[in-house]
Structure formats: structure tokens, C-alpha cells
mmCIF file of C-alpha atoms in Angstrom:
data_model
loop_
_atom_site.group_PDB
_atom_site.id
_atom_site.type_symbol
_atom_site.label_atom_id
_atom_site.label_comp_id
_atom_site.label_asym_id
_atom_site.label_seq_id
_atom_site.Cartn_x
_atom_site.Cartn_y
_atom_site.Cartn_z
ATOM 1 C CA MET A 1 -85.518 83.551 126.431
ATOM 2 C CA LYS A 2 -85.848 84.751 129.950
ATOM 3 C CA LEU A 3 -85.065 87.910 131.848
ATOM 4 C CA GLY A 4 -84.015 87.439 135.464
ATOM 5 C CA ASP A 5 -86.292 88.401 138.354
ATOM 6 C CA GLY A 6 -83.904 91.270 138.981
ATOM 7 C CA VAL A 7 -85.361 93.338 136.148
ATOM 8 C CA GLU A 8 -88.811 93.574 137.741
ATOM 9 C CA GLN A 9 -87.277 94.301 141.143
ATOM 10 C CA ALA A 10 -84.923 96.957 139.776
ATOM 11 C CA ILE A 11 -87.681 98.780 137.882
ATOM 12 C CA HIS A 12 -89.922 98.812 140.970
ATOM 13 C CA CYS A 13 -87.032 100.038 143.133
ATOM 14 C CA VAL A 14 -86.189 102.882 140.763
ATOM 15 C CA THR A 15 -89.877 103.830 140.724
ATOM 16 C CA MET A 16 -89.937 103.824 144.529
ATOM 17 C CA LEU A 17 -86.753 105.911 144.748
ATOM 18 C CA SER A 18 -88.333 108.501 142.451
ATOM 19 C CA ARG A 19 -90.776 109.283 145.256
ATOM 20 C CA LEU A 20 -88.069 110.266 147.752
ATOM 21 C CA SER A 21 -87.952 113.859 148.912
ATOM 22 C CA GLU A 22 -84.913 116.119 148.282
ATOM 23 C CA GLY A 23 -81.901 114.732 150.133
ATOM 24 C CA GLY A 24 -83.647 111.517 151.102
ATOM 25 C CA VAL A 25 -82.275 107.994 150.639
ATOM 26 C CA LEU A 26 -83.676 104.516 151.160
ATOM 27 C CA SER A 27 -81.722 101.488 152.370
ATOM 28 C CA ALA A 28 -81.616 98.233 150.427
ATOM 29 C CA ALA A 29 -83.302 96.575 153.418
ATOM 30 C CA ALA A 30 -86.246 99.002 153.198
ATOM 31 C CA LEU A 31 -86.519 98.530 149.417
ATOM 32 C CA ALA A 32 -86.478 94.773 149.923
ATOM 33 C CA GLU A 33 -89.127 94.950 152.656
ATOM 34 C CA PHE A 34 -91.454 97.116 150.604
ATOM 35 C CA HIS A 35 -91.230 94.764 147.624
ATOM 36 C CA GLY A 36 -91.246 91.544 149.631
ATOM 37 C CA VAL A 37 -87.953 90.298 148.189
ATOM 38 C CA SER A 38 -84.617 89.081 149.589
ATOM 39 C CA THR A 39 -82.276 91.904 150.638
ATOM 40 C CA SER A 40 -79.094 90.073 149.654
ATOM 41 C CA TYR A 41 -80.477 89.346 146.201
ATOM 42 C CA LEU A 42 -81.723 92.891 145.772
ATOM 43 C CA LEU A 43 -78.340 94.329 146.787
ATOM 44 C CA LYS A 44 -76.788 92.753 143.710
ATOM 45 C CA HIS A 45 -79.264 94.540 141.462
ATOM 46 C CA MET A 46 -78.905 97.849 143.290
ATOM 47 C CA GLN A 47 -75.140 97.603 142.759
ATOM 48 C CA ALA A 48 -75.764 97.016 139.064
ATOM 49 C CA LEU A 49 -77.980 100.135 138.919
ATOM 50 C CA SER A 50 -75.298 102.064 140.767
ATOM 51 C CA GLY A 51 -72.591 100.798 138.407
ATOM 52 C CA ALA A 52 -74.663 101.978 135.456
ATOM 53 C CA GLY A 53 -74.977 105.451 136.960
ATOM 54 C CA LEU A 54 -78.739 105.226 137.476
ATOM 55 C CA VAL A 55 -78.684 105.432 141.289
ATOM 56 C CA ASP A 56 -76.294 107.042 143.738
ATOM 57 C CA THR A 57 -75.088 105.187 146.800
ATOM 58 C CA VAL A 58 -74.702 107.185 150.001
ATOM 59 C CA PRO A 59 -72.429 105.216 152.345
ATOM 60 C CA GLY A 60 -72.629 105.001 156.124
ATOM 61 C CA PRO A 61 -75.164 103.938 158.758
ATOM 62 C CA LYS A 62 -77.638 106.588 157.581
ATOM 63 C CA GLY A 63 -76.867 105.909 153.945
ATOM 64 C CA GLY A 64 -78.828 104.295 151.185
ATOM 65 C CA TYR A 65 -79.864 104.789 147.579
ATOM 66 C CA ARG A 66 -81.306 107.680 145.641
ATOM 67 C CA LEU A 67 -81.725 108.331 141.925
ATOM 68 C CA ALA A 68 -78.721 109.730 140.092
ATOM 69 C CA LYS A 69 -80.954 111.031 137.299
ATOM 70 C CA THR A 70 -84.521 112.280 137.009
ATOM 71 C CA PRO A 71 -87.345 109.787 136.322
ATOM 72 C CA GLU A 72 -87.611 111.343 132.848
ATOM 73 C CA GLU A 73 -83.986 110.456 132.137
ATOM 74 C CA ILE A 74 -84.151 106.781 133.171
ATOM 75 C CA THR A 75 -85.663 104.391 130.641
ATOM 76 C CA LEU A 76 -86.660 100.758 130.983
ATOM 77 C CA LEU A 77 -83.820 99.969 128.570
ATOM 78 C CA ASP A 78 -81.290 101.600 130.914
ATOM 79 C CA ILE A 79 -82.485 99.365 133.740
ATOM 80 C CA VAL A 80 -82.661 96.167 131.677
ATOM 81 C CA LEU A 81 -79.118 96.688 130.357
ATOM 82 C CA ALA A 82 -77.811 97.566 133.830
ATOM 83 C CA VAL A 83 -79.239 94.407 135.401
ATOM 84 C CA GLU A 84 -78.891 91.938 132.516
ATOM 85 C CA GLY A 85 -75.714 93.282 130.924
ATOM 86 C CA PRO A 86 -75.207 94.762 127.464
ATOM 87 C CA ALA A 87 -74.764 91.515 125.494
ATOM 88 C CA PRO A 88 -77.501 90.720 122.975
ATOM 89 C CA ALA A 89 -79.864 87.826 123.739
ATOM 90 C CA PHE A 90 -78.726 85.985 120.619
ATOM 91 C CA ARG A 91 -75.039 85.180 120.771
ATOM 92 C CA CYS A 92 -73.808 83.857 117.453
ATOM 93 C CA ALA A 93 -71.354 80.994 117.966
ATOM 94 C CA GLU A 94 -70.453 81.053 114.248
ATOM 95 C CA ILE A 95 -71.458 77.438 113.847
ATOM 96 C CA ARG A 96 -71.588 78.149 110.099
ATOM 97 C CA GLN A 97 -67.779 77.906 110.230
ATOM 98 C CA ARG A 98 -67.699 74.519 111.969
ATOM 99 C CA GLY A 99 -68.081 70.999 110.637
ATOM 100 C CA PRO A 100 -66.260 69.046 107.920
ATOM 101 C CA ASN A 101 -64.550 70.593 104.867
ATOM 102 C CA PRO A 102 -64.420 74.135 106.202
ATOM 103 C CA LEU A 103 -64.485 76.983 103.690
ATOM 104 C CA PRO A 104 -61.861 79.747 103.517
ATOM 105 C CA GLY A 105 -62.378 82.747 105.800
ATOM 106 C CA ARG A 106 -63.465 85.041 102.957
ATOM 107 C CA TYR A 107 -66.848 83.291 102.916
ATOM 108 C CA PHE A 108 -67.514 84.572 106.404
ATOM 109 C CA ALA A 109 -66.412 88.169 105.973
ATOM 110 C CA LYS A 110 -70.073 89.269 105.984
ATOM 111 C CA PRO A 111 -71.909 88.601 109.262
ATOM 112 C CA CYS A 112 -74.165 85.549 109.221
ATOM 113 C CA GLY A 113 -77.648 86.488 107.971
ATOM 114 C CA ILE A 114 -79.214 84.617 110.886
ATOM 115 C CA ASN A 115 -77.230 86.689 113.374
ATOM 116 C CA ALA A 116 -78.109 89.896 111.533
ATOM 117 C CA ALA A 117 -81.830 89.073 111.570
ATOM 118 C CA MET A 118 -81.776 88.162 115.259
ATOM 119 C CA LEU A 119 -79.933 91.358 116.143
ATOM 120 C CA LYS A 120 -82.381 93.439 114.103
ATOM 121 C CA ALA A 121 -85.239 92.043 116.184
ATOM 122 C CA GLU A 122 -83.369 92.808 119.382
ATOM 123 C CA LYS A 123 -82.810 96.348 118.149
ATOM 124 C CA ALA A 124 -86.589 96.726 117.808
ATOM 125 C CA TYR A 125 -87.017 95.363 121.346
ATOM 126 C CA ARG A 126 -84.493 97.787 122.770
ATOM 127 C CA ALA A 127 -85.942 100.727 120.847
ATOM 128 C CA GLU A 128 -89.334 100.000 122.405
ATOM 129 C CA LEU A 129 -87.862 99.822 125.914
ATOM 130 C CA ALA A 130 -85.943 103.060 125.303
ATOM 131 C CA LYS A 131 -89.247 104.828 124.624
ATOM 132 C CA VAL A 132 -90.534 104.238 128.157
ATOM 133 C CA SER A 133 -89.136 106.290 131.043
ATOM 134 C CA ILE A 134 -89.760 105.844 134.739
ATOM 135 C CA ALA A 135 -91.738 109.103 134.524
ATOM 136 C CA ASP A 136 -94.024 107.360 132.011
ATOM 137 C CA ILE A 137 -94.489 104.417 134.372
ATOM 138 C CA LEU A 138 -95.386 106.809 137.201
ATOM 139 C CA ALA A 139 -97.803 108.761 135.006
ATOM 140 C CA ASP A 140 -99.463 105.542 133.863
ATOM 141 C CA LEU A 141 -99.895 104.437 137.470
ATOM 142 C CA GLU A 142 -101.386 107.762 138.528
ATOM 143 C CA VAL A 143 -104.151 107.462 135.963
ATOM 144 C CA THR A 144 -105.627 104.394 137.617
ATOM 145 C CA ASP A 145 -104.702 105.110 141.234
ATOM 146 C CA ASP A 146 -107.470 106.647 143.368
ATOM 147 C CA GLY A 147 -104.756 107.616 145.854
ATOM 148 C CA GLY A 148 -104.455 104.310 147.662
ATOM 149 C CA ILE A 149 -101.231 103.141 145.989
ATOM 150 C CA ALA A 150 -99.560 106.539 146.441
ATOM 151 C CA ALA A 151 -100.682 106.733 150.086
ATOM 152 C CA ARG A 152 -99.224 103.302 150.832
ATOM 153 C CA GLY A 153 -95.863 104.320 149.322
ATOM 154 C CA CYS A 154 -95.871 107.638 151.202
ATOM 155 C CA ALA A 155 -96.655 105.957 154.524
ATOM 156 C CA PHE A 156 -93.752 103.567 154.007
ATOM 157 C CA LEU A 157 -91.346 106.369 153.061
ATOM 158 C CA GLU A 158 -92.507 108.394 156.081
ATOM 159 C CA ILE A 159 -91.045 105.686 158.290
ATOM 160 C CA HIS A 160 -88.059 104.488 156.227
ATOM 161 C CA GLU A 161 -86.711 107.473 154.316
ATOM 162 C CA ARG A 162 -83.367 108.670 155.671
ATOM 163 C CA LYS A 163 -82.418 112.308 155.433
ATOM 164 C CA THR A 164 -78.902 113.035 154.282
ATOM 165 C CA ALA A 165 -77.035 116.098 153.056
ATOM 166 C CA ARG A 166 -77.228 116.019 149.243
ATOM 167 C CA MET B 1 -81.431 88.241 128.711
ATOM 168 C CA LYS B 2 -80.058 85.291 126.863
ATOM 169 C CA LEU B 3 -81.286 82.867 124.258
ATOM 170 C CA GLY B 4 -79.919 79.343 124.477
ATOM 171 C CA ASP B 5 -77.394 78.015 121.949
ATOM 172 C CA GLY B 6 -80.219 75.863 120.644
ATOM 173 C CA VAL B 7 -81.770 78.733 118.711
ATOM 174 C CA GLU B 8 -78.748 79.194 116.441
ATOM 175 C CA GLN B 9 -78.438 75.439 115.956
ATOM 176 C CA ALA B 10 -82.125 74.990 115.209
ATOM 177 C CA ILE B 11 -82.199 77.815 112.634
ATOM 178 C CA HIS B 12 -79.132 76.409 110.865
ATOM 179 C CA CYS B 13 -80.634 72.899 110.886
ATOM 180 C CA VAL B 14 -83.918 74.070 109.390
ATOM 181 C CA THR B 15 -81.946 75.947 106.728
ATOM 182 C CA MET B 16 -79.975 72.775 105.965
ATOM 183 C CA LEU B 17 -83.126 70.655 105.801
ATOM 184 C CA SER B 18 -84.597 73.078 103.276
ATOM 185 C CA ARG B 19 -81.907 71.906 100.820
ATOM 186 C CA LEU B 20 -83.013 68.260 100.893
ATOM 187 C CA SER B 21 -84.402 66.773 97.725
ATOM 188 C CA GLU B 22 -87.974 65.411 97.508
ATOM 189 C CA GLY B 23 -88.334 62.420 99.832
ATOM 190 C CA GLY B 24 -84.958 62.951 101.457
ATOM 191 C CA VAL B 25 -84.261 63.066 105.189
ATOM 192 C CA LEU B 26 -81.198 63.823 107.292
ATOM 193 C CA SER B 27 -80.307 62.156 110.588
ATOM 194 C CA ALA B 28 -79.642 64.143 113.757
ATOM 195 C CA ALA B 29 -76.095 62.755 113.693
ATOM 196 C CA ALA B 30 -75.502 64.179 110.204
ATOM 197 C CA LEU B 31 -77.000 67.544 111.184
ATOM 198 C CA ALA B 32 -74.765 67.597 114.261
ATOM 199 C CA GLU B 33 -71.677 66.679 112.235
ATOM 200 C CA PHE B 34 -72.287 69.354 109.625
ATOM 201 C CA HIS B 35 -72.713 72.039 112.283
ATOM 202 C CA GLY B 36 -69.966 70.773 114.590
ATOM 203 C CA VAL B 37 -72.271 70.407 117.603
ATOM 204 C CA SER B 38 -73.175 67.640 120.047
ATOM 205 C CA THR B 39 -75.724 65.135 118.680
ATOM 206 C CA SER B 40 -77.403 64.532 122.032
ATOM 207 C CA TYR B 41 -77.837 68.239 122.601
ATOM 208 C CA LEU B 42 -79.094 68.800 119.069
ATOM 209 C CA LEU B 43 -81.636 65.982 119.387
ATOM 210 C CA LYS B 44 -83.416 67.943 122.107
ATOM 211 C CA HIS B 45 -83.831 70.898 119.782
ATOM 212 C CA MET B 46 -84.899 68.744 116.841
ATOM 213 C CA GLN B 47 -87.571 67.237 119.068
ATOM 214 C CA ALA B 48 -88.733 70.736 119.951
ATOM 215 C CA LEU B 49 -88.956 71.624 116.246
ATOM 216 C CA SER B 50 -90.861 68.414 115.643
ATOM 217 C CA GLY B 51 -93.219 69.130 118.537
ATOM 218 C CA ALA B 52 -93.951 72.547 117.064
ATOM 219 C CA GLY B 53 -94.808 70.977 113.700
ATOM 220 C CA LEU B 54 -91.883 72.581 111.872
ATOM 221 C CA VAL B 55 -90.098 69.332 110.991
ATOM 222 C CA ASP B 56 -91.321 65.794 110.387
ATOM 223 C CA THR B 57 -89.604 62.818 111.967
ATOM 224 C CA VAL B 58 -89.287 59.691 109.857
ATOM 225 C CA PRO B 59 -88.586 56.774 112.219
ATOM 226 C CA GLY B 60 -86.410 53.753 111.569
ATOM 227 C CA PRO B 61 -82.788 53.020 110.652
ATOM 228 C CA LYS B 62 -83.109 54.977 107.389
ATOM 229 C CA GLY B 63 -85.137 57.718 109.032
ATOM 230 C CA GLY B 64 -84.350 61.263 109.932
ATOM 231 C CA TYR B 65 -85.750 64.765 109.722
ATOM 232 C CA ARG B 66 -87.291 66.785 106.920
ATOM 233 C CA LEU B 67 -89.230 70.031 106.889
ATOM 234 C CA ALA B 68 -92.951 69.794 107.592
ATOM 235 C CA LYS B 69 -93.546 73.154 105.910
ATOM 236 C CA THR B 70 -91.960 75.139 103.105
ATOM 237 C CA PRO B 71 -89.062 77.525 103.894
ATOM 238 C CA GLU B 72 -91.471 80.385 103.123
ATOM 239 C CA GLU B 73 -93.825 79.166 105.856
ATOM 240 C CA ILE B 74 -91.246 78.860 108.641
ATOM 241 C CA THR B 75 -90.237 82.093 110.358
ATOM 242 C CA LEU B 76 -87.457 82.788 112.839
ATOM 243 C CA LEU B 77 -90.197 83.419 115.404
ATOM 244 C CA ASP B 78 -91.579 79.898 114.877
ATOM 245 C CA ILE B 79 -88.132 78.448 115.599
ATOM 246 C CA VAL B 80 -87.374 80.679 118.590
ATOM 247 C CA LEU B 81 -90.735 79.849 120.206
ATOM 248 C CA ALA B 82 -90.312 76.127 119.470
ATOM 249 C CA VAL B 83 -86.868 75.985 121.085
ATOM 250 C CA GLU B 84 -87.261 78.519 123.893
ATOM 251 C CA GLY B 85 -90.926 78.014 124.698
ATOM 252 C CA PRO B 86 -93.818 80.439 124.386
ATOM 253 C CA ALA B 87 -93.419 82.286 127.713
ATOM 254 C CA PRO B 88 -92.429 85.955 127.466
ATOM 255 C CA ALA B 89 -88.907 86.947 128.528
ATOM 256 C CA PHE B 90 -90.296 89.203 131.252
ATOM 257 C CA ARG B 91 -92.291 87.208 133.786
ATOM 258 C CA CYS B 92 -94.117 89.509 136.157
ATOM 259 C CA ALA B 93 -93.995 88.150 139.711
ATOM 260 C CA GLU B 94 -96.522 90.794 140.835
ATOM 261 C CA ILE B 95 -94.137 92.120 143.448
ATOM 262 C CA ARG B 96 -96.342 95.232 143.509
ATOM 263 C CA GLN B 97 -98.725 93.134 145.609
ATOM 264 C CA ARG B 98 -96.104 92.074 148.156
ATOM 265 C CA GLY B 99 -94.661 93.832 151.187
ATOM 266 C CA PRO B 100 -96.258 95.422 154.271
ATOM 267 C CA ASN B 101 -99.782 96.856 154.429
ATOM 268 C CA PRO B 102 -101.062 95.218 151.258
ATOM 269 C CA LEU B 103 -103.824 96.980 149.337
ATOM 270 C CA PRO B 104 -107.157 95.353 148.391
ATOM 271 C CA GLY B 105 -107.209 93.358 145.165
ATOM 272 C CA ARG B 106 -109.166 96.026 143.256
ATOM 273 C CA TYR B 107 -105.952 98.076 143.005
ATOM 274 C CA PHE B 108 -104.412 95.329 140.914
ATOM 275 C CA ALA B 109 -107.276 94.634 138.542
ATOM 276 C CA LYS B 110 -105.365 96.442 135.760
ATOM 277 C CA PRO B 111 -102.086 94.762 134.742
ATOM 278 C CA CYS B 112 -98.971 96.381 136.170
ATOM 279 C CA GLY B 113 -97.750 99.153 133.850
ATOM 280 C CA ILE B 114 -94.214 97.780 134.053
ATOM 281 C CA ASN B 115 -95.366 94.385 132.844
ATOM 282 C CA ALA B 116 -97.427 95.981 130.065
ATOM 283 C CA ALA B 117 -94.445 98.028 128.851
ATOM 284 C CA MET B 118 -92.109 95.029 128.925
ATOM 285 C CA LEU B 119 -94.608 92.900 127.004
ATOM 286 C CA LYS B 120 -95.103 95.638 124.420
ATOM 287 C CA ALA B 121 -91.346 95.588 123.728
ATOM 288 C CA GLU B 122 -91.394 91.815 123.416
ATOM 289 C CA LYS B 123 -94.282 92.101 120.976
ATOM 290 C CA ALA B 124 -92.082 94.340 118.789
ATOM 291 C CA TYR B 125 -89.277 91.765 119.033
ATOM 292 C CA ARG B 126 -91.538 88.929 118.009
ATOM 293 C CA ALA B 127 -93.091 90.934 115.180
ATOM 294 C CA GLU B 128 -89.623 91.513 113.768
ATOM 295 C CA LEU B 129 -88.736 87.798 113.987
ATOM 296 C CA ALA B 130 -92.058 86.874 112.380
ATOM 297 C CA LYS B 131 -91.119 88.973 109.331
ATOM 298 C CA VAL B 132 -88.120 86.764 108.493
ATOM 299 C CA SER B 133 -88.685 83.346 106.933
ATOM 300 C CA ILE B 134 -86.135 80.630 106.260
ATOM 301 C CA ALA B 135 -86.650 81.444 102.570
ATOM 302 C CA ASP B 136 -85.454 84.995 103.352
ATOM 303 C CA ILE B 137 -82.372 83.634 105.123
ATOM 304 C CA LEU B 138 -81.588 81.438 102.112
ATOM 305 C CA ALA B 139 -82.116 84.310 99.668
ATOM 306 C CA ASP B 140 -79.862 86.559 101.738
ATOM 307 C CA LEU B 141 -77.140 83.911 101.750
ATOM 308 C CA GLU B 142 -77.360 83.381 97.993
ATOM 309 C CA VAL B 143 -76.625 87.034 97.346
ATOM 310 C CA THR B 144 -73.151 86.816 98.855
ATOM 311 C CA ASP B 145 -72.334 83.203 98.017
ATOM 312 C CA ASP B 146 -70.209 82.670 94.899
ATOM 313 C CA GLY B 147 -71.290 79.039 94.983
ATOM 314 C CA GLY B 148 -68.798 77.775 97.552
ATOM 315 C CA ILE B 149 -71.210 77.638 100.481
ATOM 316 C CA ALA B 150 -73.913 75.933 98.412
ATOM 317 C CA ALA B 151 -71.408 73.437 96.992
ATOM 318 C CA ARG B 152 -70.170 72.479 100.457
ATOM 319 C CA GLY B 153 -73.776 71.841 101.595
ATOM 320 C CA CYS B 154 -74.577 69.851 98.448
ATOM 321 C CA ALA B 155 -71.455 67.695 98.807
ATOM 322 C CA PHE B 156 -72.409 66.886 102.394
ATOM 323 C CA LEU B 157 -76.006 66.065 101.440
ATOM 324 C CA GLU B 158 -74.771 63.878 98.579
ATOM 325 C CA ILE B 159 -73.195 61.589 101.170
ATOM 326 C CA HIS B 160 -75.619 61.897 104.095
ATOM 327 C CA GLU B 161 -79.091 62.410 102.647
ATOM 328 C CA ARG B 162 -81.302 59.341 103.097
ATOM 329 C CA LYS B 163 -84.002 58.577 100.591
ATOM 330 C CA THR B 164 -87.355 57.587 101.995
ATOM 331 C CA ALA B 165 -90.876 57.242 100.614
ATOM 332 C CA ARG B 166 -92.632 60.534 101.307
#
């Protein structure tokens, strides 16, 4: 089981966007530069976040991204589902119905117990991710930051944030 | 996030092997036939189960696989980790340390809060999988089976089970 690199990048980007001032946006190129990742790759994930309604896209040469919700309203689950898609990790292929001497369909009216158990575990995983908002991530970071991490982010935004009518 | 098809196949194979009689083994070809999957693909997963100590491999022309533990001792987590590997789904690339104007290493002594939150969710997922044994899967199946599913398995084993000195 593996999550794509996009999840880490998307969570960091949403965290960064939460630091923008009112009416400010950040380009995908700036987000990519700050996180040391490929812009073209990041664009795909930003589009996924936009499609899920987590970020707004402001078009045009002075455009960019900003959050569509508050940091309190965006959970890690929202971001994981936006980037990875809604399908569960375990995808039952109903192999219980294959092979020789197949049984009548009535034997498979109830979902396979293996599938049910796997989905129950994924439900626990998702419930845990749903408990953590971007505001929680920011609060957790502030506890250990003596100001250096925040100052670095602010200095970068000072240069790269674009002002746009909200 | 996606688990490979191998997880479903491996869980079904372990369940099937739990029905073998004392001293009996089943070949990979028979397991593949019963589940309607490719033998060469299944072999890879059986080797993973063997490597994890969940099944024993009896070599030779009359050889095959049998469980190395009781169905009570094998959990879904054991099988998922055997087939998918032990690495967590979220693999932190420490992108917080990339980009312009990097901060000194002391800022990153504590694990990234994003990584910690993602791993906490995975811990919940694994805990849930660890609660379910193959014995539980079998018990759950027996509740809804009027005998047809068990009879089909028994008829297949009657033909394909190989007897070997244990």
C-alpha cells in the first residue's frame, strides 16, 4: 500500500496557502519553488485540490491559488481523497465467485467478509485523518517553532504573494 | 491509495489452506485454479506469505503449500504486510527541508507533524486489521453459508489436496 508523493505535497501547499493575507494568491510555480518540487507535477495536484473545492483558482497573469475554506474546515482526509481519489485501497475483485463449479448468485448476496473487514479498517483510517485539520497541523508546528520556520515562510510570501481582488 | 490485487488473492488462499486436512498440501496451480487467477502471479504472493512465515512450502512433485500457523494466529494485518511490505503508505520525503533559504537542521529534529498525523491514521488502520484473524473470516462465512460454499471447497480439495508426511 502506497500513497503517491502528491499527498505530502498537497498538504504542505494547503498549509502554505493558509498563511496568505486577505486577497492574496500564490502561483503553482512559487508553491513548487518553496517545496523544492516539480511545477508540472504539482499542478496536477493543485487541480485535484481545486476540483475538490479545497482551493480556489484565480486565473490570469496575476492569478494563482488560495484556500476556498478555512484551515479549520480542511482535514487531512479531504486532501488525501482529493489527490488519491475516493476509491478504497482494497478493491474486491470478487474472486470468491471465480474458479470451477461456480455457485448460484444467492451465495454472494452478502458482501464478502474479507472485503467487509478490509473496508472496516479503511474506515478507521479515514476517521483518524478526518480528525486532523490544517489548523491542527499549523498549531502543532507553532508549538515547536521558535519563529524561524514562520519567518522563512513569511519572507517567501513577501516576495511571491500576488494581490488580487477577492 | 491502492492495495495490489495480491492482498485479496493471498487472504483467500490462506483461508483455503486452512481447510486442508492434517498433512495435506495444495499446489499453487490448484490455488490459482480455484480462485480463477494467474498461477505465475499467485506464486509471487505465495512466496511472500512463505517469506513471512505464514505458510510452509513443501518442495517436490507432490509438494505444495500449507499453513505454518493456525487460522487463529494469522491476522489480515500479517497477510497485508507480507504481500505489500512493511513500509507505511505515507512516505515522508521531508519536503519541509527543501526549497530556498533552508533552515538549520535543529528545526527538523522533531518529526514533521504531517508525517506524524498520517502515521497515526495508518496505526489505526493496522490495529483494525490486526483484530481480524483468518479464523474470524471463516466463522463469519459459516454464519451465512447453508453448506454450499463449504461443499464446493471440500469437493475441490478432495481432488487436489496432496498428502505428504508432516
